[in-house]
């Protein structure tokens, strides 16, 4: 019962167990943990004291039928504790009347608030990219800070936190935005949606932290106007409705010109009435444009999913093949438990640091389910691929 015969099959399965164990511990865990470590580092790094150190900034807010939320968001931006010159430009892409009324009321309180809009008759182009382009062209300052009308900014030093990297000569700053539920939300943020959101964040944030930036978030992104115009804006992806925060960043970001800001004060919230529907739209959008990106991140993290499946399959197989001896089962169970505990704790820490659900006990199941989840959306995205193109 407690004797073991080391056959070729058992040795092969144990080798697979060992390789996958080390790959997940020293590969996957390292990148997941790096995001939480970056949050802690940015929280501990003091902001510059000198008011002259901060650049003048134009905050561009893309609004698509967000009139109600703008009443909350715009004062949060306009009342930031920011010592340099700052203006806010709302680019209205829909709901012209209601958004215009909100802006008109707020303009009486804030002299540095402006609004422009995308022409309603615009066709065969990306309205989002057109709106961002109009906002950047309207900006009077070299540094632009991009966000969207469905966000909430709780910290008064959000802008300071994002802008401090331009002091060090950076041209692009990648921030993060986390989905939250409104009180009158018609749906909840599902566990698998939370897991996938953090997984996607870990992919691009950990790669950026490691000096290989390739994507940002349209809800929390800053860069120099000169970078935008030097790249001729979004000219290389005009056939796509989206890509303003991933394809564009993939084109212009480099190790030396890009910084990542993950302090708790810098993280904005995406406030949605229907988080589930919003997640599905965003997932389909990013999965489609991800095929256009030059990065090894998706390959690496996909390989981590495969390593997880191979590890579990090898553990089960060696337990069965090793019978009637219980030694293979005990060894594989111990290794499996150690791996699960280490990765669950690491994932929880990173997830919480990004303002998402901890998902401690459900983590092993979600790791198993995630490749199937991704495959479903890739098939669905392929079927609906025309919705990502400007000429359809």
GROMACS .gro file of C-alpha atoms in nm:
model
  392
    1UNK     CA    1   0.000   0.000   0.000
    2UNK     CA    2   0.287   0.236   0.079
    3UNK     CA    3   0.539   0.093  -0.164
    4UNK     CA    4   0.588   0.248  -0.505
    5UNK     CA    5   0.731   0.111  -0.828
    6UNK     CA    6   0.888   0.388  -1.037
    7UNK     CA    7   0.772   0.296  -1.385
    8UNK     CA    8   0.838   0.507  -1.695
    9UNK     CA    9   0.479   0.634  -1.685
   10UNK     CA   10   0.501   0.744  -1.323
   11UNK     CA   11   0.837   0.917  -1.381
   12UNK     CA   12   0.694   1.100  -1.683
   13UNK     CA   13   0.388   1.214  -1.490
   14UNK     CA   14   0.597   1.333  -1.197
   15UNK     CA   15   0.823   1.522  -1.438
   16UNK     CA   16   0.517   1.697  -1.584
   17UNK     CA   17   0.400   1.776  -1.229
   18UNK     CA   18   0.736   1.927  -1.137
   19UNK     CA   19   0.770   2.136  -1.455
   20UNK     CA   20   0.417   2.277  -1.429
   21UNK     CA   21   0.455   2.341  -1.055
   22UNK     CA   22   0.774   2.544  -1.107
   23UNK     CA   23   0.632   2.721  -1.414
   24UNK     CA   24   0.324   2.838  -1.223
   25UNK     CA   25   0.511   2.931  -0.905
   26UNK     CA   26   0.804   3.116  -1.063
   27UNK     CA   27   0.623   3.237  -1.374
   28UNK     CA   28   0.252   3.297  -1.325
   29UNK     CA   29   0.275   3.381  -0.955
   30UNK     CA   30   0.562   3.624  -1.016
   31UNK     CA   31   0.363   3.832  -1.263
   32UNK     CA   32   0.045   3.826  -1.054
   33UNK     CA   33   0.238   3.931  -0.743
   34UNK     CA   34   0.422   4.209  -0.929
   35UNK     CA   35   0.095   4.401  -0.971
   36UNK     CA   36   0.018   4.399  -0.597
   37UNK     CA   37   0.379   4.493  -0.525
   38UNK     CA   38   0.352   4.787  -0.765
   39UNK     CA   39   0.033   4.907  -0.591
   40UNK     CA   40   0.214   4.897  -0.256
   41UNK     CA   41   0.522   5.075  -0.396
   42UNK     CA   42   0.317   5.354  -0.555
   43UNK     CA   43   0.118   5.397  -0.233
   44UNK     CA   44   0.440   5.440  -0.038
   45UNK     CA   45   0.607   5.676  -0.286
   46UNK     CA   46   0.541   6.037  -0.179
   47UNK     CA   47   0.407   6.289  -0.429
   48UNK     CA   48   0.636   6.579  -0.528
   49UNK     CA   49   0.594   6.878  -0.298
   50UNK     CA   50   0.679   7.154  -0.544
   51UNK     CA   51   0.377   7.291  -0.737
   52UNK     CA   52   0.611   7.380  -1.025
   53UNK     CA   53   0.694   7.011  -1.073
   54UNK     CA   54   0.353   6.924  -1.218
   55UNK     CA   55   0.268   6.984  -1.586
   56UNK     CA   56  -0.036   7.175  -1.705
   57UNK     CA   57  -0.292   6.919  -1.817
   58UNK     CA   58  -0.603   6.890  -2.032
   59UNK     CA   59  -0.844   6.626  -1.899
   60UNK     CA   60  -1.051   6.483  -2.184
   61UNK     CA   61  -1.375   6.310  -2.088
   62UNK     CA   62  -1.538   6.095  -2.354
   63UNK     CA   63  -1.912   6.094  -2.286
   64UNK     CA   64  -2.165   5.864  -2.448
   65UNK     CA   65  -2.505   5.927  -2.295
   66UNK     CA   66  -2.350   5.980  -1.950
   67UNK     CA   67  -2.528   6.302  -1.853
   68UNK     CA   68  -2.643   6.175  -1.513
   69UNK     CA   69  -2.301   6.049  -1.410
   70UNK     CA   70  -2.127   6.363  -1.538
   71UNK     CA   71  -2.297   6.559  -1.261
   72UNK     CA   72  -2.091   6.351  -1.018
   73UNK     CA   73  -1.773   6.294  -1.219
   74UNK     CA   74  -1.697   6.646  -1.341
   75UNK     CA   75  -1.686   6.809  -0.994
   76UNK     CA   76  -1.463   6.521  -0.883
   77UNK     CA   77  -1.218   6.616  -1.160
   78UNK     CA   78  -1.252   6.994  -1.144
   79UNK     CA   79  -1.200   6.998  -0.767
   80UNK     CA   80  -0.885   6.787  -0.775
   81UNK     CA   81  -0.600   6.896  -0.550
   82UNK     CA   82  -0.382   6.992  -0.844
   83UNK     CA   83  -0.140   7.288  -0.826
   84UNK     CA   84  -0.079   7.344  -1.199
   85UNK     CA   85  -0.308   7.471  -1.475
   86UNK     CA   86  -0.587   7.229  -1.564
   87UNK     CA   87  -0.883   7.227  -1.801
   88UNK     CA   88  -1.157   6.970  -1.859
   89UNK     CA   89  -1.293   6.904  -2.206
   90UNK     CA   90  -1.606   6.691  -2.239
   91UNK     CA   91  -1.644   6.534  -2.582
   92UNK     CA   92  -2.014   6.462  -2.620
   93UNK     CA   93  -2.092   6.162  -2.840
   94UNK     CA   94  -2.469   6.128  -2.802
   95UNK     CA   95  -2.747   6.263  -2.576
   96UNK     CA   96  -2.662   6.615  -2.694
   97UNK     CA   97  -2.949   6.786  -2.511
   98UNK     CA   98  -2.916   6.627  -2.166
   99UNK     CA   99  -2.535   6.644  -2.159
  100UNK     CA  100  -2.539   7.004  -2.281
  101UNK     CA  101  -2.773   7.099  -1.996
  102UNK     CA  102  -2.542   6.942  -1.738
  103UNK     CA  103  -2.236   7.116  -1.881
  104UNK     CA  104  -2.419   7.450  -1.897
  105UNK     CA  105  -2.501   7.431  -1.526
  106UNK     CA  106  -2.149   7.331  -1.427
  107UNK     CA  107  -1.988   7.599  -1.647
  108UNK     CA  108  -2.140   7.858  -1.416
  109UNK     CA  109  -1.926   7.717  -1.133
  110UNK     CA  110  -1.613   7.618  -1.325
  111UNK     CA  111  -1.449   7.850  -1.578
  112UNK     CA  112  -1.209   7.578  -1.700
  113UNK     CA  113  -1.482   7.340  -1.818
  114UNK     CA  114  -1.552   7.310  -2.191
  115UNK     CA  115  -1.754   7.087  -2.422
  116UNK     CA  116  -1.725   6.979  -2.782
  117UNK     CA  117  -1.912   6.707  -2.968
  118UNK     CA  118  -1.883   6.459  -3.251
  119UNK     CA  119  -2.099   6.535  -3.557
  120UNK     CA  120  -2.415   6.325  -3.550
  121UNK     CA  121  -2.393   6.261  -3.924
  122UNK     CA  122  -2.050   6.096  -3.901
  123UNK     CA  123  -2.049   5.754  -4.069
  124UNK     CA  124  -1.799   5.484  -4.168
  125UNK     CA  125  -1.554   5.574  -3.894
  126UNK     CA  126  -1.493   5.512  -3.527
  127UNK     CA  127  -1.691   5.769  -3.332
  128UNK     CA  128  -1.481   5.692  -3.023
  129UNK     CA  129  -1.154   5.763  -3.205
  130UNK     CA  130  -1.303   6.073  -3.366
  131UNK     CA  131  -1.415   6.199  -3.025
  132UNK     CA  132  -1.072   6.143  -2.868
  133UNK     CA  133  -0.903   6.310  -3.165
  134UNK     CA  134  -1.130   6.614  -3.138
  135UNK     CA  135  -1.060   6.637  -2.766
  136UNK     CA  136  -0.683   6.619  -2.815
  137UNK     CA  137  -0.693   6.882  -3.089
  138UNK     CA  138  -0.903   7.109  -2.868
  139UNK     CA  139  -0.664   7.071  -2.572
  140UNK     CA  140  -0.449   7.374  -2.499
  141UNK     CA  141  -0.190   7.186  -2.293
  142UNK     CA  142   0.073   6.937  -2.406
  143UNK     CA  143  -0.021   6.671  -2.149
  144UNK     CA  144  -0.363   6.508  -2.187
  145UNK     CA  145  -0.542   6.289  -1.934
  146UNK     CA  146  -0.813   6.062  -2.079
  147UNK     CA  147  -1.113   5.917  -1.900
  148UNK     CA  148  -1.479   5.841  -1.976
  149UNK     CA  149  -1.813   5.976  -1.862
  150UNK     CA  150  -1.915   5.656  -1.684
  151UNK     CA  151  -1.631   5.677  -1.430
  152UNK     CA  152  -1.611   5.791  -1.069
  153UNK     CA  153  -1.297   5.939  -0.912
  154UNK     CA  154  -1.300   5.918  -0.534
  155UNK     CA  155  -0.950   6.048  -0.458
  156UNK     CA  156  -0.867   6.422  -0.472
  157UNK     CA  157  -0.506   6.340  -0.566
  158UNK     CA  158  -0.587   6.117  -0.865
  159UNK     CA  159  -0.449   6.372  -1.110
  160UNK     CA  160  -0.137   6.433  -0.904
  161UNK     CA  161  -0.071   6.060  -0.889
  162UNK     CA  162  -0.099   6.018  -1.265
  163UNK     CA  163   0.092   6.334  -1.355
  164UNK     CA  164   0.392   6.276  -1.129
  165UNK     CA  165   0.553   6.047  -1.385
  166UNK     CA  166   0.575   6.323  -1.647
  167UNK     CA  167   0.813   6.499  -1.409
  168UNK     CA  168   1.060   6.218  -1.478
  169UNK     CA  169   1.036   6.262  -1.853
  170UNK     CA  170   0.779   5.994  -1.930
  171UNK     CA  171   0.548   6.046  -2.229
  172UNK     CA  172   0.280   5.785  -2.148
  173UNK     CA  173   0.126   5.686  -1.814
  174UNK     CA  174  -0.091   5.376  -1.782
  175UNK     CA  175  -0.351   5.376  -1.506
  176UNK     CA  176  -0.617   5.129  -1.401
  177UNK     CA  177  -0.996   5.137  -1.371
  178UNK     CA  178  -1.204   4.886  -1.175
  179UNK     CA  179  -1.574   4.808  -1.239
  180UNK     CA  180  -1.816   4.884  -0.955
  181UNK     CA  181  -2.191   4.846  -0.914
  182UNK     CA  182  -2.425   5.140  -0.876
  183UNK     CA  183  -2.687   5.120  -0.603
  184UNK     CA  184  -2.965   5.080  -0.861
  185UNK     CA  185  -2.769   4.827  -1.068
  186UNK     CA  186  -2.985   4.581  -1.261
  187UNK     CA  187  -2.725   4.304  -1.235
  188UNK     CA  188  -2.433   4.194  -1.019
  189UNK     CA  189  -2.065   4.158  -1.099
  190UNK     CA  190  -2.030   3.783  -1.144
  191UNK     CA  191  -1.733   3.595  -1.001
  192UNK     CA  192  -1.614   3.474  -1.342
  193UNK     CA  193  -1.639   3.830  -1.477
  194UNK     CA  194  -1.435   3.963  -1.184
  195UNK     CA  195  -1.176   3.691  -1.236
  196UNK     CA  196  -1.142   3.766  -1.607
  197UNK     CA  197  -1.120   4.142  -1.544
  198UNK     CA  198  -0.832   4.095  -1.301
  199UNK     CA  199  -0.670   3.837  -1.532
  200UNK     CA  200  -0.673   4.088  -1.820
  201UNK     CA  201  -0.539   4.359  -1.590
  202UNK     CA  202  -0.257   4.136  -1.469
  203UNK     CA  203  -0.168   4.057  -1.831
  204UNK     CA  204  -0.108   4.414  -1.945
  205UNK     CA  205  -0.007   4.573  -1.613
  206UNK     CA  206   0.251   4.309  -1.520
  207UNK     CA  207   0.396   4.326  -1.871
  208UNK     CA  208   0.419   4.707  -1.844
  209UNK     CA  209   0.578   4.680  -1.499
  210UNK     CA  210   0.836   4.444  -1.652
  211UNK     CA  211   0.915   4.707  -1.917
  212UNK     CA  212   0.704   4.566  -2.201
  213UNK     CA  213   0.396   4.796  -2.220
  214UNK     CA  214   0.145   4.715  -2.491
  215UNK     CA  215  -0.200   4.829  -2.376
  216UNK     CA  216  -0.379   5.081  -2.155
  217UNK     CA  217  -0.726   5.160  -2.026
  218UNK     CA  218  -0.940   5.423  -2.198
  219UNK     CA  219  -1.083   5.507  -1.854
  220UNK     CA  220  -0.747   5.608  -1.706
  221UNK     CA  221  -0.473   5.692  -1.953
  222UNK     CA  222  -0.240   5.990  -2.004
  223UNK     CA  223   0.009   6.085  -2.272
  224UNK     CA  224   0.169   6.377  -2.454
  225UNK     CA  225  -0.009   6.536  -2.749
  226UNK     CA  226   0.321   6.523  -2.939
  227UNK     CA  227   0.319   6.142  -2.913
  228UNK     CA  228  -0.032   6.135  -3.057
  229UNK     CA  229   0.046   6.363  -3.352
  230UNK     CA  230   0.384   6.204  -3.423
  231UNK     CA  231   0.205   5.871  -3.465
  232UNK     CA  232  -0.055   6.043  -3.685
  233UNK     CA  233  -0.321   5.964  -3.428
  234UNK     CA  234  -0.519   5.649  -3.496
  235UNK     CA  235  -0.445   5.646  -3.868
  236UNK     CA  236  -0.309   5.289  -3.864
  237UNK     CA  237  -0.631   5.141  -3.728
  238UNK     CA  238  -0.905   5.349  -3.888
  239UNK     CA  239  -1.078   5.034  -4.010
  240UNK     CA  240  -1.152   4.938  -3.647
  241UNK     CA  241  -1.409   5.101  -3.421
  242UNK     CA  242  -1.188   5.045  -3.119
  243UNK     CA  243  -0.817   5.031  -3.042
  244UNK     CA  244  -0.772   5.381  -2.902
  245UNK     CA  245  -0.625   5.238  -2.580
  246UNK     CA  246  -0.465   4.912  -2.691
  247UNK     CA  247  -0.362   4.924  -3.057
  248UNK     CA  248  -0.254   5.289  -3.024
  249UNK     CA  249  -0.056   5.225  -2.704
  250UNK     CA  250   0.097   4.916  -2.866
  251UNK     CA  251   0.224   5.143  -3.146
  252UNK     CA  252   0.373   5.423  -2.933
  253UNK     CA  253   0.473   5.275  -2.595
  254UNK     CA  254   0.828   5.172  -2.517
  255UNK     CA  255   1.015   5.072  -2.203
  256UNK     CA  256   1.175   5.415  -2.161
  257UNK     CA  257   0.879   5.641  -2.243
  258UNK     CA  258   0.604   5.464  -2.046
  259UNK     CA  259   0.524   5.450  -1.675
  260UNK     CA  260   0.260   5.257  -1.481
  261UNK     CA  261   0.072   5.422  -1.194
  262UNK     CA  262  -0.119   5.189  -0.961
  263UNK     CA  263  -0.151   5.372  -0.632
  264UNK     CA  264  -0.493   5.334  -0.472
  265UNK     CA  265  -0.551   5.707  -0.523
  266UNK     CA  266  -0.493   5.673  -0.898
  267UNK     CA  267  -0.744   5.391  -0.959
  268UNK     CA  268  -1.076   5.512  -1.098
  269UNK     CA  269  -1.409   5.332  -1.078
  270UNK     CA  270  -1.625   5.236  -1.376
  271UNK     CA  271  -1.984   5.285  -1.260
  272UNK     CA  272  -2.232   5.082  -1.464
  273UNK     CA  273  -2.605   5.021  -1.422
  274UNK     CA  274  -2.559   4.683  -1.588
  275UNK     CA  275  -2.207   4.551  -1.510
  276UNK     CA  276  -2.274   4.215  -1.674
  277UNK     CA  277  -2.371   4.364  -2.010
  278UNK     CA  278  -2.082   4.609  -1.991
  279UNK     CA  279  -1.836   4.327  -1.925
  280UNK     CA  280  -1.957   4.131  -2.228
  281UNK     CA  281  -1.919   4.432  -2.460
  282UNK     CA  282  -1.572   4.508  -2.328
  283UNK     CA  283  -1.462   4.146  -2.344
  284UNK     CA  284  -1.565   4.110  -2.709
  285UNK     CA  285  -1.402   4.439  -2.798
  286UNK     CA  286  -1.063   4.366  -2.640
  287UNK     CA  287  -1.053   4.004  -2.757
  288UNK     CA  288  -1.095   4.123  -3.115
  289UNK     CA  289  -0.835   4.401  -3.107
  290UNK     CA  290  -0.592   4.182  -2.908
  291UNK     CA  291  -0.520   3.990  -3.227
  292UNK     CA  292  -0.363   4.307  -3.368
  293UNK     CA  293  -0.123   4.359  -3.078
  294UNK     CA  294   0.248   4.281  -3.077
  295UNK     CA  295   0.304   4.117  -2.739
  296UNK     CA  296   0.399   3.787  -2.581
  297UNK     CA  297   0.175   3.843  -2.280
  298UNK     CA  298  -0.127   3.656  -2.413
  299UNK     CA  299   0.087   3.359  -2.519
  300UNK     CA  300   0.252   3.341  -2.179
  301UNK     CA  301  -0.070   3.363  -1.979
  302UNK     CA  302  -0.241   3.114  -2.209
  303UNK     CA  303   0.047   2.876  -2.143
  304UNK     CA  304  -0.015   2.923  -1.769
  305UNK     CA  305  -0.372   2.801  -1.819
  306UNK     CA  306  -0.238   2.496  -2.004
  307UNK     CA  307   0.017   2.435  -1.727
  308UNK     CA  308  -0.265   2.445  -1.470
  309UNK     CA  309  -0.466   2.185  -1.663
  310UNK     CA  310  -0.161   1.964  -1.722
  311UNK     CA  311  -0.068   1.983  -1.353
  312UNK     CA  312  -0.415   1.874  -1.239
  313UNK     CA  313  -0.438   1.605  -1.509
  314UNK     CA  314  -0.096   1.467  -1.419
  315UNK     CA  315  -0.184   1.466  -1.048
  316UNK     CA  316  -0.500   1.267  -1.113
  317UNK     CA  317  -0.328   1.033  -1.360
  318UNK     CA  318  -0.031   0.951  -1.133
  319UNK     CA  319  -0.271   0.883  -0.843
  320UNK     CA  320  -0.459   0.628  -1.056
  321UNK     CA  321  -0.157   0.472  -1.223
  322UNK     CA  322   0.022   0.438  -0.889
  323UNK     CA  323  -0.253   0.224  -0.732
  324UNK     CA  324  -0.263   0.012  -0.523
  325UNK     CA  325   0.011   0.227  -0.365
  326UNK     CA  326  -0.113   0.549  -0.202
  327UNK     CA  327   0.229   0.716  -0.218
  328UNK     CA  328   0.176   0.878  -0.564
  329UNK     CA  329  -0.167   1.001  -0.456
  330UNK     CA  330  -0.030   1.152  -0.134
  331UNK     CA  331   0.263   1.324  -0.306
  332UNK     CA  332   0.050   1.468  -0.588
  333UNK     CA  333  -0.218   1.581  -0.340
  334UNK     CA  334   0.039   1.762  -0.127
  335UNK     CA  335   0.188   1.934  -0.431
  336UNK     CA  336  -0.158   2.029  -0.553
  337UNK     CA  337  -0.254   2.172  -0.214
  338UNK     CA  338   0.070   2.371  -0.187
  339UNK     CA  339   0.021   2.516  -0.536
  340UNK     CA  340  -0.342   2.605  -0.473
  341UNK     CA  341  -0.269   2.777  -0.142
  342UNK     CA  342   0.023   2.982  -0.278
  343UNK     CA  343  -0.163   3.095  -0.590
  344UNK     CA  344  -0.492   3.162  -0.405
  345UNK     CA  345  -0.319   3.389  -0.154
  346UNK     CA  346  -0.126   3.570  -0.428
  347UNK     CA  347  -0.437   3.617  -0.642
  348UNK     CA  348  -0.641   3.744  -0.349
  349UNK     CA  349  -0.379   4.004  -0.259
  350UNK     CA  350  -0.356   4.133  -0.617
  351UNK     CA  351  -0.730   4.126  -0.674
  352UNK     CA  352  -0.803   4.322  -0.356
  353UNK     CA  353  -0.527   4.573  -0.431
  354UNK     CA  354  -0.701   4.645  -0.764
  355UNK     CA  355  -1.036   4.696  -0.594
  356UNK     CA  356  -1.191   4.369  -0.712
  357UNK     CA  357  -1.339   4.064  -0.538
  358UNK     CA  358  -1.089   3.841  -0.351
  359UNK     CA  359  -1.221   3.511  -0.498
  360UNK     CA  360  -1.012   3.304  -0.259
  361UNK     CA  361  -1.187   2.965  -0.245
  362UNK     CA  362  -1.330   2.984  -0.596
  363UNK     CA  363  -0.988   3.056  -0.751
  364UNK     CA  364  -0.897   2.692  -0.839
  365UNK     CA  365  -1.231   2.636  -1.016
  366UNK     CA  366  -1.208   2.966  -1.204
  367UNK     CA  367  -0.854   2.880  -1.319
  368UNK     CA  368  -0.991   2.557  -1.468
  369UNK     CA  369  -1.292   2.727  -1.623
  370UNK     CA  370  -1.111   3.031  -1.767
  371UNK     CA  371  -0.980   2.871  -2.092
  372UNK     CA  372  -1.333   2.747  -2.171
  373UNK     CA  373  -1.469   3.092  -2.088
  374UNK     CA  374  -1.217   3.253  -2.326
  375UNK     CA  375  -1.292   3.004  -2.602
  376UNK     CA  376  -1.664   3.083  -2.580
  377UNK     CA  377  -1.600   3.456  -2.623
  378UNK     CA  378  -1.355   3.402  -2.908
  379UNK     CA  379  -1.614   3.202  -3.098
  380UNK     CA  380  -1.879   3.461  -3.020
  381UNK     CA  381  -1.643   3.742  -3.119
  382UNK     CA  382  -1.564   3.573  -3.450
  383UNK     CA  383  -1.933   3.546  -3.528
  384UNK     CA  384  -1.987   3.914  -3.444
  385UNK     CA  385  -1.655   4.039  -3.585
  386UNK     CA  386  -1.833   4.280  -3.820
  387UNK     CA  387  -1.943   4.493  -3.525
  388UNK     CA  388  -1.578   4.591  -3.469
  389UNK     CA  389  -1.529   4.726  -3.821
  390UNK     CA  390  -1.603   5.082  -3.930
  391UNK     CA  391  -1.709   4.997  -4.284
  392UNK     CA  392  -2.004   4.774  -4.185
   0.00000   0.00000   0.00000
